[in-house]
Coordinates of N, CA and C in Angstrom, one line a residue:
Q1 N 111.7 92.3 86.4 CA 110.4 92.9 86.1 C 109.7 93.4 87.3
L2 N 110.4 94.4 88.0 CA 109.9 95.0 89.2 C 108.8 96.0 88.8
Q3 N 107.7 96.0 89.5 CA 106.7 96.9 89.2 C 105.9 97.3 90.5
L4 N 105.6 98.6 90.6 CA 104.7 99.1 91.7 C 103.5 99.7 91.0
V5 N 102.4 99.4 91.6 CA 101.1 100.0 91.0 C 100.3 100.6 92.2
E6 N 100.1 101.9 92.0 CA 99.3 102.6 93.0 C 97.8 102.6 92.6
S7 N 96.9 102.6 93.6 CA 95.5 102.7 93.3 C 94.8 103.4 94.5
G8 N 93.6 103.7 94.4 CA 92.8 104.2 95.5 C 92.6 105.7 95.4
G9 N 93.2 106.4 94.5 CA 93.0 107.8 94.3 C 91.6 108.1 93.7
G10 N 91.4 109.4 93.5 CA 90.1 109.8 93.0 C 89.6 111.1 93.6
L11 N 88.4 111.3 93.5 CA 87.8 112.5 94.1 C 87.4 112.2 95.6
A12 N 87.7 113.2 96.4 CA 87.3 113.1 97.8 C 86.8 114.5 98.3
Q13 N 85.9 114.5 99.2 CA 85.4 115.8 99.7 C 86.4 116.3 100.8
P14 N 86.5 117.6 100.9 CA 87.3 118.2 102.0 C 86.8 117.6 103.3
G15 N 87.8 117.2 104.1 CA 87.4 116.5 105.4 C 87.2 115.0 105.3
G16 N 87.2 114.5 104.1 CA 87.0 113.1 103.9 C 88.3 112.3 104.0
S17 N 88.2 111.0 103.6 CA 89.3 110.1 103.7 C 89.5 109.3 102.5
L18 N 90.8 108.9 102.2 CA 91.1 108.0 101.2 C 92.2 107.1 101.7
R19 N 92.2 105.8 101.2 CA 93.3 104.9 101.4 C 93.9 104.5 100.1
L20 N 95.1 104.9 99.9 CA 95.9 104.6 98.7 C 96.6 103.3 99.0
S21 N 96.7 102.5 97.9 CA 97.4 101.2 97.9 C 98.6 101.2 97.0
C22 N 99.6 100.5 97.4 CA 100.8 100.3 96.5 C 101.1 98.8 96.5
V23 N 100.9 98.2 95.4 CA 101.0 96.7 95.2 C 102.2 96.4 94.4
A24 N 103.1 95.6 94.9 CA 104.3 95.2 94.2 C 104.2 93.9 93.5
S25 N 104.9 93.8 92.3 CA 105.0 92.6 91.6 C 106.4 92.4 91.1
G26 N 106.9 91.2 91.0 CA 108.3 91.0 90.6 C 109.3 91.0 91.7
F27 N 108.8 91.4 92.9 CA 109.7 91.4 94.1 C 108.8 91.4 95.3
Y28 N 109.4 91.1 96.4 CA 108.7 91.0 97.7 C 108.9 92.3 98.5
L29 N 107.8 93.0 98.8 CA 107.9 94.2 99.6 C 108.5 94.1 100.9
N30 N 108.5 92.9 101.5 CA 109.1 92.7 102.8 C 110.6 92.9 102.8
F31 N 111.2 93.0 101.7 CA 112.7 93.3 101.6 C 113.0 94.7 101.2
Y32 N 112.0 95.6 101.2 CA 112.1 96.9 100.8 C 111.5 97.9 101.7
S33 N 112.1 99.0 101.9 CA 111.4 100.2 102.5 C 110.6 100.9 101.4
I34 N 109.4 101.3 101.8 CA 108.5 101.9 100.8 C 108.1 103.4 101.2
A35 N 108.2 104.3 100.3 CA 107.9 105.7 100.6 C 106.8 106.1 99.7
W36 N 106.0 107.1 100.1 CA 105.1 107.8 99.3 C 105.5 109.2 99.1
F37 N 105.4 109.7 97.8 CA 105.7 111.0 97.4 C 104.4 111.6 96.8
R38 N 104.4 112.9 96.7 CA 103.3 113.5 95.9 C 103.8 114.7 95.1
Q39 N 103.2 115.0 94.0 CA 103.6 116.1 93.2 C 102.3 116.8 92.6
A40 N 102.2 118.1 93.0 CA 101.1 118.9 92.4 C 101.6 119.6 91.2
P41 N 100.8 120.0 90.2 CA 101.2 120.7 89.1 C 102.0 122.0 89.4
G42 N 103.1 122.2 88.8 CA 103.9 123.3 89.1 C 104.7 123.3 90.4
K43 N 104.7 122.2 91.1 CA 105.4 122.1 92.4 C 106.3 121.0 92.4
E44 N 107.3 121.0 93.3 CA 108.3 120.0 93.4 C 107.7 118.7 94.0
R45 N 108.3 117.6 93.6 CA 107.9 116.4 94.3 C 108.3 116.4 95.7
E46 N 107.3 116.0 96.6 CA 107.5 116.1 98.0 C 107.3 114.8 98.7
G47 N 108.2 114.5 99.6 CA 108.1 113.2 100.4 C 106.9 113.3 101.3
V48 N 106.1 112.3 101.4 CA 105.0 112.2 102.3 C 105.2 111.4 103.5
S49 N 105.6 110.2 103.3 CA 105.8 109.2 104.4 C 106.6 108.0 103.9
C50 N 107.2 107.3 104.8 CA 108.0 106.1 104.5 C 107.9 105.1 105.6
I51 N 107.9 103.8 105.2 CA 107.9 102.7 106.1 C 109.0 101.8 105.9
T52 N 109.8 101.4 106.9 CA 110.9 100.6 106.7 C 110.5 99.1 106.7
I53 N 111.5 98.3 106.4 CA 111.2 96.8 106.3 C 110.7 96.4 107.7
G54 N 111.2 96.9 108.7 CA 110.7 96.6 110.1 C 109.4 97.2 110.5
G55 N 108.9 98.1 109.7 CA 107.6 98.7 110.0 C 107.6 100.0 110.7
A56 N 108.8 100.6 110.9 CA 108.9 101.9 111.4 C 108.5 103.0 110.4
T57 N 107.7 104.0 110.8 CA 107.2 105.0 109.8 C 107.8 106.4 110.2
T58 N 108.0 107.2 109.1 CA 108.4 108.5 109.2 C 107.5 109.4 108.3
D59 N 106.9 110.4 108.9 CA 106.1 111.4 108.1 C 107.0 112.6 107.8
Y60 N 107.0 113.0 106.5 CA 107.8 114.1 106.1 C 107.1 115.4 105.8
A61 N 105.8 115.3 105.3 CA 105.1 116.5 105.0 C 104.4 117.1 106.2
D62 N 104.9 118.3 106.6 CA 104.3 118.9 107.8 C 102.8 119.2 107.6
S63 N 102.4 119.5 106.4 CA 101.0 119.8 106.1 C 100.1 118.6 106.3
L64 N 100.6 117.4 106.3 CA 99.8 116.2 106.5 C 100.0 115.6 107.9
K65 N 100.8 116.2 108.7 CA 101.1 115.7 110.0 C 99.8 115.4 110.8
G66 N 99.7 114.2 111.4 CA 98.6 113.9 112.1 C 97.4 113.4 111.4
R67 N 97.4 113.5 110.0 CA 96.3 113.1 109.2 C 96.6 112.0 108.3
I68 N 97.8 111.4 108.4 CA 98.1 110.2 107.5 C 98.6 109.1 108.4
S69 N 98.5 107.9 107.9 CA 99.0 106.7 108.5 C 99.5 105.7 107.5
L70 N 100.7 105.3 107.6 CA 101.3 104.3 106.6 C 101.4 103.0 107.3
S71 N 101.1 101.9 106.5 CA 101.1 100.6 107.0 C 101.5 99.6 105.9
R72 N 101.9 98.4 106.2 CA 102.3 97.5 105.2 C 101.7 96.1 105.6
D73 N 101.3 95.4 104.5 CA 100.8 94.0 104.6 C 101.6 93.2 103.7
D74 N 102.7 92.6 104.3 CA 103.6 91.9 103.5 C 103.0 90.6 102.8
A75 N 102.0 90.1 103.5 CA 101.3 88.9 102.9 C 100.6 89.2 101.6
R76 N 100.2 90.5 101.5 CA 99.5 90.9 100.3 C 100.4 91.7 99.4
N77 N 101.7 91.9 99.8 CA 102.7 92.6 99.0 C 102.2 94.0 98.8
T78 N 101.6 94.6 99.8 CA 100.9 95.9 99.7 C 101.3 96.9 100.8
V79 N 101.5 98.1 100.5 CA 101.6 99.2 101.4 C 100.5 100.1 101.3
Y80 N 99.9 100.6 102.4 CA 98.8 101.5 102.4 C 99.1 102.9 102.9
L81 N 98.5 103.9 102.3 CA 98.6 105.2 102.9 C 97.2 105.7 103.2
Q82 N 96.9 105.7 104.4 CA 95.6 106.2 104.9 C 95.7 107.7 105.1
M83 N 94.8 108.5 104.4 CA 94.7 109.9 104.6 C 93.4 110.3 105.1
N84 N 93.4 111.1 106.1 CA 92.1 111.6 106.8 C 92.1 113.1 106.8
D85 N 90.9 113.6 107.0 CA 90.8 115.1 107.0 C 91.4 115.7 105.8
L86 N 91.0 115.3 104.6 CA 91.6 115.8 103.4 C 91.3 117.2 103.2
R87 N 92.3 117.9 102.6 CA 92.2 119.3 102.3 C 92.5 119.6 100.8
S88 N 92.1 120.7 100.3 CA 92.3 121.0 98.9 C 93.8 121.0 98.5
E89 N 94.6 121.4 99.4 CA 96.1 121.4 99.1 C 96.7 120.0 99.0
G90 N 95.9 119.0 99.4 CA 96.3 117.6 99.2 C 96.1 117.1 97.8
T91 N 95.5 117.9 96.9 CA 95.4 117.5 95.5 C 96.7 117.4 94.8
A92 N 97.0 116.2 94.3 CA 98.3 115.9 93.7 C 98.3 114.5 93.1
V93 N 99.3 114.2 92.4 CA 99.6 112.8 92.0 C 100.4 112.2 93.1
Y94 N 100.0 111.1 93.6 CA 100.7 110.4 94.7 C 101.4 109.1 94.1
Y95 N 102.7 109.0 94.4 CA 103.6 107.9 94.0 C 104.1 107.1 95.1
C96 N 104.2 105.8 94.9 CA 105.0 105.0 95.9 C 106.3 104.6 95.2
A97 N 107.3 104.4 96.1 CA 108.7 104.1 95.6 C 109.3 103.1 96.6
A98 N 110.2 102.3 96.1 CA 110.8 101.2 96.8 C 112.3 101.5 97.0
N99 N 112.8 101.3 98.2 CA 114.2 101.4 98.5 C 114.7 100.0 99.0
E100 N 115.8 99.5 98.5 CA 116.3 98.2 98.8 C 116.9 98.1 100.1
R101 N 117.1 99.2 100.8 CA 117.7 99.3 102.1 C 116.7 99.4 103.2
D102 N 117.1 99.0 104.4 CA 116.2 99.0 105.5 C 116.3 100.4 106.2
W103 N 116.1 101.5 105.5 CA 116.0 102.8 106.0 C 115.2 103.7 105.1
C104 N 114.7 104.8 105.6 CA 113.9 105.7 104.8 C 114.6 107.0 104.5
S105 N 114.1 107.6 103.5 CA 114.7 108.9 103.1 C 113.6 109.7 102.4
S106 N 113.6 111.0 102.6 CA 112.7 111.9 101.8 C 113.3 112.3 100.5
D107 N 114.4 111.9 100.2 CA 115.1 112.2 98.9 C 114.7 111.2 97.9
A108 N 114.0 111.7 96.8 CA 113.5 110.8 95.8 C 114.5 110.1 95.1
S109 N 115.7 110.6 95.0 CA 116.8 110.0 94.3 C 117.3 108.7 95.0
M110 N 116.9 108.5 96.2 CA 117.3 107.3 96.9 C 116.4 106.0 96.5
Y111 N 115.4 106.2 95.7 CA 114.5 105.2 95.4 C 114.6 104.8 93.9
G112 N 114.8 103.5 93.7 CA 115.1 103.1 92.3 C 113.8 102.5 91.6
H113 N 112.8 102.3 92.3 CA 111.6 101.7 91.7 C 110.4 102.6 92.1
W114 N 109.6 102.9 91.1 CA 108.5 103.9 91.2 C 107.3 103.3 90.5
G115 N 106.1 103.7 91.1 CA 104.9 103.4 90.4 C 104.5 104.5 89.5
Q116 N 103.4 104.4 88.8 CA 103.0 105.3 87.8 C 102.2 106.5 88.4
G117 N 101.8 106.4 89.7 CA 101.1 107.5 90.4 C 99.6 107.3 90.3
T118 N 98.9 107.8 91.3 CA 97.5 107.8 91.3 C 97.0 109.2 91.7
Q119 N 96.1 109.8 91.0 CA 95.6 111.1 91.2 C 94.7 111.2 92.3
V120 N 94.9 112.2 93.2 CA 94.0 112.5 94.3 C 93.5 113.9 94.1
T121 N 92.2 114.1 94.1 CA 91.7 115.4 93.9 C 90.7 115.6 95.1
V122 N 91.0 116.7 95.8 CA 90.1 117.0 97.0 C 89.3 118.3 96.6
S123 N 88.0 118.1 96.5 CA 87.2 119.2 96.1 C 85.8 119.0 96.5
S124 N 85.1 120.0 96.8 CA 83.6 119.9 97.1 C 82.8 120.0 95.8

């Protein structure tokens, strides 16, 4: 009964910040690498960032470079995606996904466990 639940999305002003959370149940996140993906209507699902079991992070979306930070709190079974200086093109559904291996990938097919997604809308 593995489950990932995203939260923290919603409306944000351009230039504002949001912190998305991914909470795991049925398994311990400390044994998984966790990635964030996003998908806007009519666009392909895009890798955003990933954090390994050891805490190493990789950012994949060039448009978000320097404006995001991924972290994990294994005691809370939670991974966070901090997004700053939000822009309208950041509007999308954001998903977290778990990989049972201690490495990261921007390929969505490498992840077997997915959350339902949380909507982020950046608008004035």
